[in-house]
PDB file of C-alpha atoms and ligand atoms in Angstrom:
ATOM      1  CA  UNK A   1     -12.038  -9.256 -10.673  1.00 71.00           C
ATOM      2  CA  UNK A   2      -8.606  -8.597  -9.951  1.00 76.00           C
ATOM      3  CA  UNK A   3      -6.938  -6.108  -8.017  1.00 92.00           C
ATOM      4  CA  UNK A   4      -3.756  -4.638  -8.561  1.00 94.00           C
ATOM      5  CA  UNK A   5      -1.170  -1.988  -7.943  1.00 96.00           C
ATOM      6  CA  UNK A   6       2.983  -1.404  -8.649  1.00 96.00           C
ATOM      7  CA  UNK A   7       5.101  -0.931  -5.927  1.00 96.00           C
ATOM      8  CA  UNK A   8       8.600  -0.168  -7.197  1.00 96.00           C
ATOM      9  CA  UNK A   9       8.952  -2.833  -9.712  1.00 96.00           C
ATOM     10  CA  UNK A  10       6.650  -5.309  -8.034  1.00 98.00           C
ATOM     11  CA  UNK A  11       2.970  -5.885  -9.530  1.00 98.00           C
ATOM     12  CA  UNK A  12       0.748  -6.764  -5.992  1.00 98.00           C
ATOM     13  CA  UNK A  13      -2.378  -8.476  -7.304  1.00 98.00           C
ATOM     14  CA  UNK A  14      -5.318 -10.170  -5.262  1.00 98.00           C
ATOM     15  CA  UNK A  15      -7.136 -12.653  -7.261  1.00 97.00           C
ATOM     16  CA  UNK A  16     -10.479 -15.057  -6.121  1.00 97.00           C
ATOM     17  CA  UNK A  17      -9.258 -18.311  -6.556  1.00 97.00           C
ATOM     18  CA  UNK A  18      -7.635 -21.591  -6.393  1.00 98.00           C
ATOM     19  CA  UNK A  19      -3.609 -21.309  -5.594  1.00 98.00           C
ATOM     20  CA  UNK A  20      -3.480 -24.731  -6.641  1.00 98.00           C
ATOM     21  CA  UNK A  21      -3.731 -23.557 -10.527  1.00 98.00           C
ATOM     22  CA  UNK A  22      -1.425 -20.527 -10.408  1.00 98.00           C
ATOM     23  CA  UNK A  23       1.142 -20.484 -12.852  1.00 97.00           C
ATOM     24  CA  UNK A  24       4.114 -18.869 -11.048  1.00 98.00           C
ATOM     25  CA  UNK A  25       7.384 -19.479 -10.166  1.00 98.00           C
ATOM     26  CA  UNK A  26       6.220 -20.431  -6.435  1.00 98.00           C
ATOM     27  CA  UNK A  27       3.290 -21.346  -4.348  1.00 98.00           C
ATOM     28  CA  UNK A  28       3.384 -20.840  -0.601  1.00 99.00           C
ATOM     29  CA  UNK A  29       1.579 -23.497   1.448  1.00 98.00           C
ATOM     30  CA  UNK A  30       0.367 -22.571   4.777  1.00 98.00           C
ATOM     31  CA  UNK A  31       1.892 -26.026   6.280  1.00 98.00           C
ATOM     32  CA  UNK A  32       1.793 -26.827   9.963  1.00 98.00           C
ATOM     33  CA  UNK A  33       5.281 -27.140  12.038  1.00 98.00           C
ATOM     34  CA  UNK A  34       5.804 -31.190  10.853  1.00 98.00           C
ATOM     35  CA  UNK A  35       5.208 -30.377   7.421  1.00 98.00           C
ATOM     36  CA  UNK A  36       2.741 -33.705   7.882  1.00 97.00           C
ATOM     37  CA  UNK A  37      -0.357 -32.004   5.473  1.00 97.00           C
ATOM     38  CA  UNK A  38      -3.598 -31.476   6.238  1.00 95.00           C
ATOM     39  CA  UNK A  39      -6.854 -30.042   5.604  1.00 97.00           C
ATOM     40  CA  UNK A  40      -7.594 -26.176   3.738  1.00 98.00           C
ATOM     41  CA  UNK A  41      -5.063 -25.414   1.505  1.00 98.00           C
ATOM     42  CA  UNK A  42      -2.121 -27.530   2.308  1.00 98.00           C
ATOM     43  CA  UNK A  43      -4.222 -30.772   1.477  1.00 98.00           C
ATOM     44  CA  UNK A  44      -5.280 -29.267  -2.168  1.00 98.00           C
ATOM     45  CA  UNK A  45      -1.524 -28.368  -2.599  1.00 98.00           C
ATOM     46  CA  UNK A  46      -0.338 -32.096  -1.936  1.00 98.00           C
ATOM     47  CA  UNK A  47      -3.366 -33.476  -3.769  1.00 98.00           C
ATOM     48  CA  UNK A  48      -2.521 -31.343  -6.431  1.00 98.00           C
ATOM     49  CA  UNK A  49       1.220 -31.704  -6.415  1.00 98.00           C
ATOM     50  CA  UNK A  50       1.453 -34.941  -5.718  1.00 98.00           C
ATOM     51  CA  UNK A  51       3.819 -37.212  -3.863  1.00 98.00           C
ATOM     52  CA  UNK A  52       7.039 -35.629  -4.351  1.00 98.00           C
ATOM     53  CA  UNK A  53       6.018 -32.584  -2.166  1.00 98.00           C
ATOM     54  CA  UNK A  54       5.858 -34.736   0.560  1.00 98.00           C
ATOM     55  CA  UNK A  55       8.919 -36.583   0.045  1.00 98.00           C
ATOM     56  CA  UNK A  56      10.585 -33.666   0.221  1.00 98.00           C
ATOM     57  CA  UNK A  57       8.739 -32.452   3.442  1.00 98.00           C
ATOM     58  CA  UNK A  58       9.329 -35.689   5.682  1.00 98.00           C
ATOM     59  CA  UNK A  59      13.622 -35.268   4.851  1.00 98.00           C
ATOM     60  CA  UNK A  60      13.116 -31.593   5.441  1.00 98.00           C
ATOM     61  CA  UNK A  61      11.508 -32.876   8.819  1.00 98.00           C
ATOM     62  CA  UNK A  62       9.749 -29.786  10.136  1.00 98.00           C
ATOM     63  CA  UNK A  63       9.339 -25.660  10.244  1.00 98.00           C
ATOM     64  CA  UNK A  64       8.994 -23.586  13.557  1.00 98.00           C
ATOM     65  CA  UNK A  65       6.334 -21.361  13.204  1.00 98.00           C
ATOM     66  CA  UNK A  66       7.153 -17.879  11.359  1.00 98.00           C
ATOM     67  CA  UNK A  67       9.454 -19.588   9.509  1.00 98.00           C
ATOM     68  CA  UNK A  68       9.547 -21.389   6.078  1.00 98.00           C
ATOM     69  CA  UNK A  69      11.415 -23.708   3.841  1.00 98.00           C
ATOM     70  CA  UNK A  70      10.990 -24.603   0.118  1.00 98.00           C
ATOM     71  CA  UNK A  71      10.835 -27.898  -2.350  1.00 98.00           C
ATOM     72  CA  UNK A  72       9.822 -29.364  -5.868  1.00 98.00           C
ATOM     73  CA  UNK A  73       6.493 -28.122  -7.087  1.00 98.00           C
ATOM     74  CA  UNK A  74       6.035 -31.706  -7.889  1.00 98.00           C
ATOM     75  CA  UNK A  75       2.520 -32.073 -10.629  1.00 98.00           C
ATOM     76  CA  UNK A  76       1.820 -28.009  -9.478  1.00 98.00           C
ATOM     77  CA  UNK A  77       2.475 -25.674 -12.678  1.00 98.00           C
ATOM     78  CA  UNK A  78       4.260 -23.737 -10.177  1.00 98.00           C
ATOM     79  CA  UNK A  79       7.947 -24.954  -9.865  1.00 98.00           C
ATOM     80  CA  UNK A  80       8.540 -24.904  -6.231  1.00 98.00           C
ATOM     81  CA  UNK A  81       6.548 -24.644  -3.277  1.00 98.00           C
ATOM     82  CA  UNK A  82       7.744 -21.950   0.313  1.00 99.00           C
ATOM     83  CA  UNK A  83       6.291 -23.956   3.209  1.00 99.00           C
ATOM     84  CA  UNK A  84       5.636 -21.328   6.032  1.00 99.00           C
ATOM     85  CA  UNK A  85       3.414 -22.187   9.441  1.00 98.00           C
ATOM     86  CA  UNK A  86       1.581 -19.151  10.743  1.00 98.00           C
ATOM     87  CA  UNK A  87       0.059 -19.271  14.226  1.00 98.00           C
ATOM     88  CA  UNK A  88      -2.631 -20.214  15.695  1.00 98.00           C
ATOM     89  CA  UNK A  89      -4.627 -17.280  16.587  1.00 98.00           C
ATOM     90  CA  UNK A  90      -5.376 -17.288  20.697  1.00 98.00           C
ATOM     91  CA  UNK A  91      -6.636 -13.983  21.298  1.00 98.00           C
ATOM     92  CA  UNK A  92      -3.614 -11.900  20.476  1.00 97.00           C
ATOM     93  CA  UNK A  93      -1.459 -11.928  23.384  1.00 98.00           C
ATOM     94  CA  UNK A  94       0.632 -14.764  22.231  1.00 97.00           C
ATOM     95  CA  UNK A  95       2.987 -12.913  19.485  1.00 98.00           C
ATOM     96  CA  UNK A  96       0.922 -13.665  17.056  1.00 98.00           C
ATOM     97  CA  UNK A  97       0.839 -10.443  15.043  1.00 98.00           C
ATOM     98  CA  UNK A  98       4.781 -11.071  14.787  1.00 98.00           C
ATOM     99  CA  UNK A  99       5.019 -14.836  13.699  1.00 98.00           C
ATOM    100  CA  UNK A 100       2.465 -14.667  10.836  1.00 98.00           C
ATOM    101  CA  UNK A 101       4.422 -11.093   9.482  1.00 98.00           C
ATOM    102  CA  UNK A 102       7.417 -13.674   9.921  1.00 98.00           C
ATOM    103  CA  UNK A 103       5.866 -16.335   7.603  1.00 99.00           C
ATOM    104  CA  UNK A 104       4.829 -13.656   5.267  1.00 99.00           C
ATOM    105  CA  UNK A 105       8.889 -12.258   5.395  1.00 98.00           C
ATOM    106  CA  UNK A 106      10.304 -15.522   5.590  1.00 98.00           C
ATOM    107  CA  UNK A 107       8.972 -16.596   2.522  1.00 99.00           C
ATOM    108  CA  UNK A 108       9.865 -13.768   0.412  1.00 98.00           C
ATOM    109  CA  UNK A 109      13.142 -13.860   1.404  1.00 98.00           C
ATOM    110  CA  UNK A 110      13.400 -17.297   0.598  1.00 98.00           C
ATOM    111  CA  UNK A 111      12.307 -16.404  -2.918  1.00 98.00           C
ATOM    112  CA  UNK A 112      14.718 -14.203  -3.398  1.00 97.00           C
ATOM    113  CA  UNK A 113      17.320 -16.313  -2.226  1.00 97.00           C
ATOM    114  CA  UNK A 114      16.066 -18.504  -4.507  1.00 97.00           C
ATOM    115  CA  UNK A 115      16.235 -16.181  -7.590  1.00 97.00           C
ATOM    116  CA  UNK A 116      12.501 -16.596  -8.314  1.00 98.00           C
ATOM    117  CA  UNK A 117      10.735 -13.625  -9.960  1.00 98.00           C
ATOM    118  CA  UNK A 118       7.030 -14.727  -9.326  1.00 98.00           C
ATOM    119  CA  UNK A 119       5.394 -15.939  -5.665  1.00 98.00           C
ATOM    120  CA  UNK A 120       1.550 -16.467  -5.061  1.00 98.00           C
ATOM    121  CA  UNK A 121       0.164 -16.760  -1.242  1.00 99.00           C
ATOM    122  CA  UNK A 122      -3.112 -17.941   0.377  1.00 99.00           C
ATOM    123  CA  UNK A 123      -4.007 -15.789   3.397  1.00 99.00           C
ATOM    124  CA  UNK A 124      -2.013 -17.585   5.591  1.00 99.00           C
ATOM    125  CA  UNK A 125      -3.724 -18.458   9.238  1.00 98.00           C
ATOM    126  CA  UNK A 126      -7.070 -17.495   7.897  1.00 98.00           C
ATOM    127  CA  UNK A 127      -8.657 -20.831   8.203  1.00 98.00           C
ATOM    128  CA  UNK A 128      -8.341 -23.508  10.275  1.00 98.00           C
ATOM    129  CA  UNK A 129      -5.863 -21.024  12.528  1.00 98.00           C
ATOM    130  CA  UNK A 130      -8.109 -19.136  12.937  1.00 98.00           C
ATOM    131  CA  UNK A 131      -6.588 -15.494  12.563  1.00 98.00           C
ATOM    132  CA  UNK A 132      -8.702 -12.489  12.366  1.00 98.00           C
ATOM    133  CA  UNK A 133      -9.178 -11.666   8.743  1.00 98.00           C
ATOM    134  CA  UNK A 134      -8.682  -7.864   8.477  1.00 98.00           C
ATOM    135  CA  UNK A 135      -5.332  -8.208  10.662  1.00 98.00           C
ATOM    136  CA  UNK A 136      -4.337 -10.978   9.018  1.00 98.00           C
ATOM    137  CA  UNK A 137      -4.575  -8.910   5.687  1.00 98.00           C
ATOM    138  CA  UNK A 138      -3.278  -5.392   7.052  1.00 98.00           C
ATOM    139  CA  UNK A 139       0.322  -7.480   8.041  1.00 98.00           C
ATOM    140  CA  UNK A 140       0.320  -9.502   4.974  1.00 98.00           C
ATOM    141  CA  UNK A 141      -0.489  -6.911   2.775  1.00 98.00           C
ATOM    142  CA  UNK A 142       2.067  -4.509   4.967  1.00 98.00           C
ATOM    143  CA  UNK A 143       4.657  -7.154   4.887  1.00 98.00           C
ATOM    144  CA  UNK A 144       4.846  -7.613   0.870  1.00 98.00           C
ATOM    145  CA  UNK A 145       4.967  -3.763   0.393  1.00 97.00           C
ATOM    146  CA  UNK A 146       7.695  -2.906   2.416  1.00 97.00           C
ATOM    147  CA  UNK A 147       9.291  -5.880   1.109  1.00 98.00           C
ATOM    148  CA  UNK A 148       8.664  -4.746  -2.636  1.00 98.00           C
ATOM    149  CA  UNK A 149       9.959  -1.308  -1.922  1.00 97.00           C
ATOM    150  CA  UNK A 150      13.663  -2.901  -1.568  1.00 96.00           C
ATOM    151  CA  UNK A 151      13.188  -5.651  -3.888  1.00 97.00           C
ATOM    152  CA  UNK A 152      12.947  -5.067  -7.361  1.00 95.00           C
ATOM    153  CA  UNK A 153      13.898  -8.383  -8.655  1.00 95.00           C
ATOM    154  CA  UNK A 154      10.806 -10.536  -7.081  1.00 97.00           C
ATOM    155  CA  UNK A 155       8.349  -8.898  -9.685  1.00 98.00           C
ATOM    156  CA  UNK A 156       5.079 -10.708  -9.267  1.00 98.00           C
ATOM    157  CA  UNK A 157       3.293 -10.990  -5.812  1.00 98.00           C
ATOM    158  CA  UNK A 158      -0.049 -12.517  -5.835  1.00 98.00           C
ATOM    159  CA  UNK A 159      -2.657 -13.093  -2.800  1.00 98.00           C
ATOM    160  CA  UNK A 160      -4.891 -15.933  -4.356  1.00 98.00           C
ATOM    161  CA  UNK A 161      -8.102 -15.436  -2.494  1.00 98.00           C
ATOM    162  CA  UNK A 162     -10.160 -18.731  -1.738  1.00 98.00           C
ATOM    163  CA  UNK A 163     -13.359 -16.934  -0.790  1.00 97.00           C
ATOM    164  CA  UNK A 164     -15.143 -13.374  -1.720  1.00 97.00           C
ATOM    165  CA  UNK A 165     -15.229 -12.424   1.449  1.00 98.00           C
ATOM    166  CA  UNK A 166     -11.154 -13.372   1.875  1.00 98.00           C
ATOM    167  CA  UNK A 167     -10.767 -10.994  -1.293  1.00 98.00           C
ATOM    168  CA  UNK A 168     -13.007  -8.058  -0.532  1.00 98.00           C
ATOM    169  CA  UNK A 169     -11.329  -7.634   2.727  1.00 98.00           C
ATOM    170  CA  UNK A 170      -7.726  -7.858   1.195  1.00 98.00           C
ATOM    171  CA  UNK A 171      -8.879  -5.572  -1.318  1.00 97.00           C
ATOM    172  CA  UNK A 172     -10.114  -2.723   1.365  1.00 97.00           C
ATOM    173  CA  UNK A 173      -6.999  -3.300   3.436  1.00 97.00           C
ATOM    174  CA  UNK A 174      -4.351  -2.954   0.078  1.00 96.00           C
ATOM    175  CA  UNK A 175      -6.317   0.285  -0.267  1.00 95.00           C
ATOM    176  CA  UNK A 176      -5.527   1.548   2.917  1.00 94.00           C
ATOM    177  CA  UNK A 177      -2.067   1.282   2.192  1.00 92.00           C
ATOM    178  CA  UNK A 178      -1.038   2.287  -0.940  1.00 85.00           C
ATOM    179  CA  UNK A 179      -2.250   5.348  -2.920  1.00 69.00           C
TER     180      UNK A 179
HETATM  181  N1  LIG B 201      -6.374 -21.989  -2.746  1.00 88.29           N
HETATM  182  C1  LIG B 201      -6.269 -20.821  -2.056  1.00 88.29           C
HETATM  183  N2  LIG B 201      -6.684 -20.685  -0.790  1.00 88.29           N
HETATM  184  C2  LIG B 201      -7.225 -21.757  -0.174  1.00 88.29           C
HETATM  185  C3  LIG B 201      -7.367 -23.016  -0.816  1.00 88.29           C
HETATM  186  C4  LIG B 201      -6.913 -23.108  -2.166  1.00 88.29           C
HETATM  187  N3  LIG B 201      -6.985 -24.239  -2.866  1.00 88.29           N
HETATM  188  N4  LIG B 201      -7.936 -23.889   0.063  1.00 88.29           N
HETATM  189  C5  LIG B 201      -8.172 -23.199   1.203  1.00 88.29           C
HETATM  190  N5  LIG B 201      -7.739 -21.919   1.071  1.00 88.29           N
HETATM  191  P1  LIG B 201      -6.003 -23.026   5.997  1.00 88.29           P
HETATM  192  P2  LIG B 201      -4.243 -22.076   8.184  1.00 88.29           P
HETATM  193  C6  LIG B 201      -7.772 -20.790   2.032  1.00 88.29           C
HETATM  194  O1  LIG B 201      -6.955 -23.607   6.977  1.00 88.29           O
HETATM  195  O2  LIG B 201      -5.358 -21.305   8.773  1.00 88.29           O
HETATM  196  C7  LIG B 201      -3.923 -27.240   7.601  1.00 88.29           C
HETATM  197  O3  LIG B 201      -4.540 -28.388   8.094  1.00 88.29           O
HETATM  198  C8  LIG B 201      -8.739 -20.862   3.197  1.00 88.29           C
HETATM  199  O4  LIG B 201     -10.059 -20.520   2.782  1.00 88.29           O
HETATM  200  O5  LIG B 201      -5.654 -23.828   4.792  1.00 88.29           O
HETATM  201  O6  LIG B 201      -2.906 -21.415   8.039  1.00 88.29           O
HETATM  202  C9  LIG B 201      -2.418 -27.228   7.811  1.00 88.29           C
HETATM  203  O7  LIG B 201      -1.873 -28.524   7.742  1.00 88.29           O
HETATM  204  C10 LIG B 201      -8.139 -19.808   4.125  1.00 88.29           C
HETATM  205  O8  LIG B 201      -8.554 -18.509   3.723  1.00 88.29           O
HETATM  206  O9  LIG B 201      -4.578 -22.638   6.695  1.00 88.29           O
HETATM  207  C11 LIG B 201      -2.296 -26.629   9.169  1.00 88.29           C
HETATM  208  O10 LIG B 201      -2.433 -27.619  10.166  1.00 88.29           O
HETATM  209  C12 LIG B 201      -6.628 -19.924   3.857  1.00 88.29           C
HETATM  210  O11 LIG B 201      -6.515 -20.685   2.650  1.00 88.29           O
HETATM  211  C13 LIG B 201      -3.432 -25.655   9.249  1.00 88.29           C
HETATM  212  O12 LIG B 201      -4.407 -26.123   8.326  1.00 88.29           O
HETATM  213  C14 LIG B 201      -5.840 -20.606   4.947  1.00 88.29           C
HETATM  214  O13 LIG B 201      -6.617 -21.622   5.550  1.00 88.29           O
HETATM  215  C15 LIG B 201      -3.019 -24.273   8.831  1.00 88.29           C
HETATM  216  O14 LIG B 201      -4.098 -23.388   9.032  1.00 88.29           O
END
């Protein structure tokens, strides 16, 4: 099933699935601050795109949390992928709620800088981070709405869902906020 709605001149959609396979013009990789990989969804993405991502990472060097930074798409079908680090979740108090709207804003501007027209995310700090899903979702969801209200050029913005659960509670939560 797949959810959708226009905002502006941005289509929003939430699919189930693997972000690995999306054919858009970028991927965003929830990476940690080295850019070193890892487990959840930045190890598919490497696996996937294979060694030239991480070329690219090690002379990039790094990426302070909230923010993001871009290179090849390597094997991916996509043609680049936005590196952003979320936070670890611990309990709240920590600015949290601000970094991961940060990664969310950092990599769509970096899109646009880019010129790109298409951009597909994974819920970002859902996993091994550890973030609360249903905030997590409000301020991602949030995030790309406001953003597509102003920008009419990024036309595609897709939430690629790994789990049902991940996607039913993005899909209540994208409810809540538009009409
Ligand atoms: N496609 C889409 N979503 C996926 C995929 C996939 N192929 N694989 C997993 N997910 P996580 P984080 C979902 O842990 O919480 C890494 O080790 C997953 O089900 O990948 O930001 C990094 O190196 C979850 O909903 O990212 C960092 O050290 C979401 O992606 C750390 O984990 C994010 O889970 C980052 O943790």
């Amino acid at each position: 099933m797949i959810v959708k709605t226009t905002v502006n001149q941005t289509v929003i959609e939430l699919v189930c699935g693997d972000i690995t396979q999306e054919e858009t013009d970028a991927i965003v990789n929830a990476a940690n601050s080295r850019l070193a990989g890892g487990a959840g969804v930045d190890g598919a993405i490497h696996r996937a795109g294979g060694p030239a991502i991480m070329a690219e990472c090690r002379k990039i060097g790094g990426c302070p949390t909230g923010e993001a930074v871009i290179t090849t798409g390597g094997n991916l079908k996509a043609r680049f992928v936005i590196h952003t680090v979320g936070p670890v979740y611990r309990g709240g108090g920590k600015g949290e709620a601000g970094l991961l709207a940060s990664a969310y804003q950092n990599s769509l501007n970096l899109a646009r800088k880019k010129g790109l027209a298409s951009l597909s995310f994974p819920a970002i700090s859902c996993g091994v981070y550890g973030y609360p899903l249903r905030e997590a979702a409000s301020l991602a969801l949030s995030t790309c709405v406001a953003f597509a209200k102003n920008h009419p050029e990024l036309r595609h913005i897709r939430h690629v869902l790994f789990d049902q659960r991940t996607y039913d509670i993005f899909a209540q939560e994208l409810k809540k906020i538009t009409p």
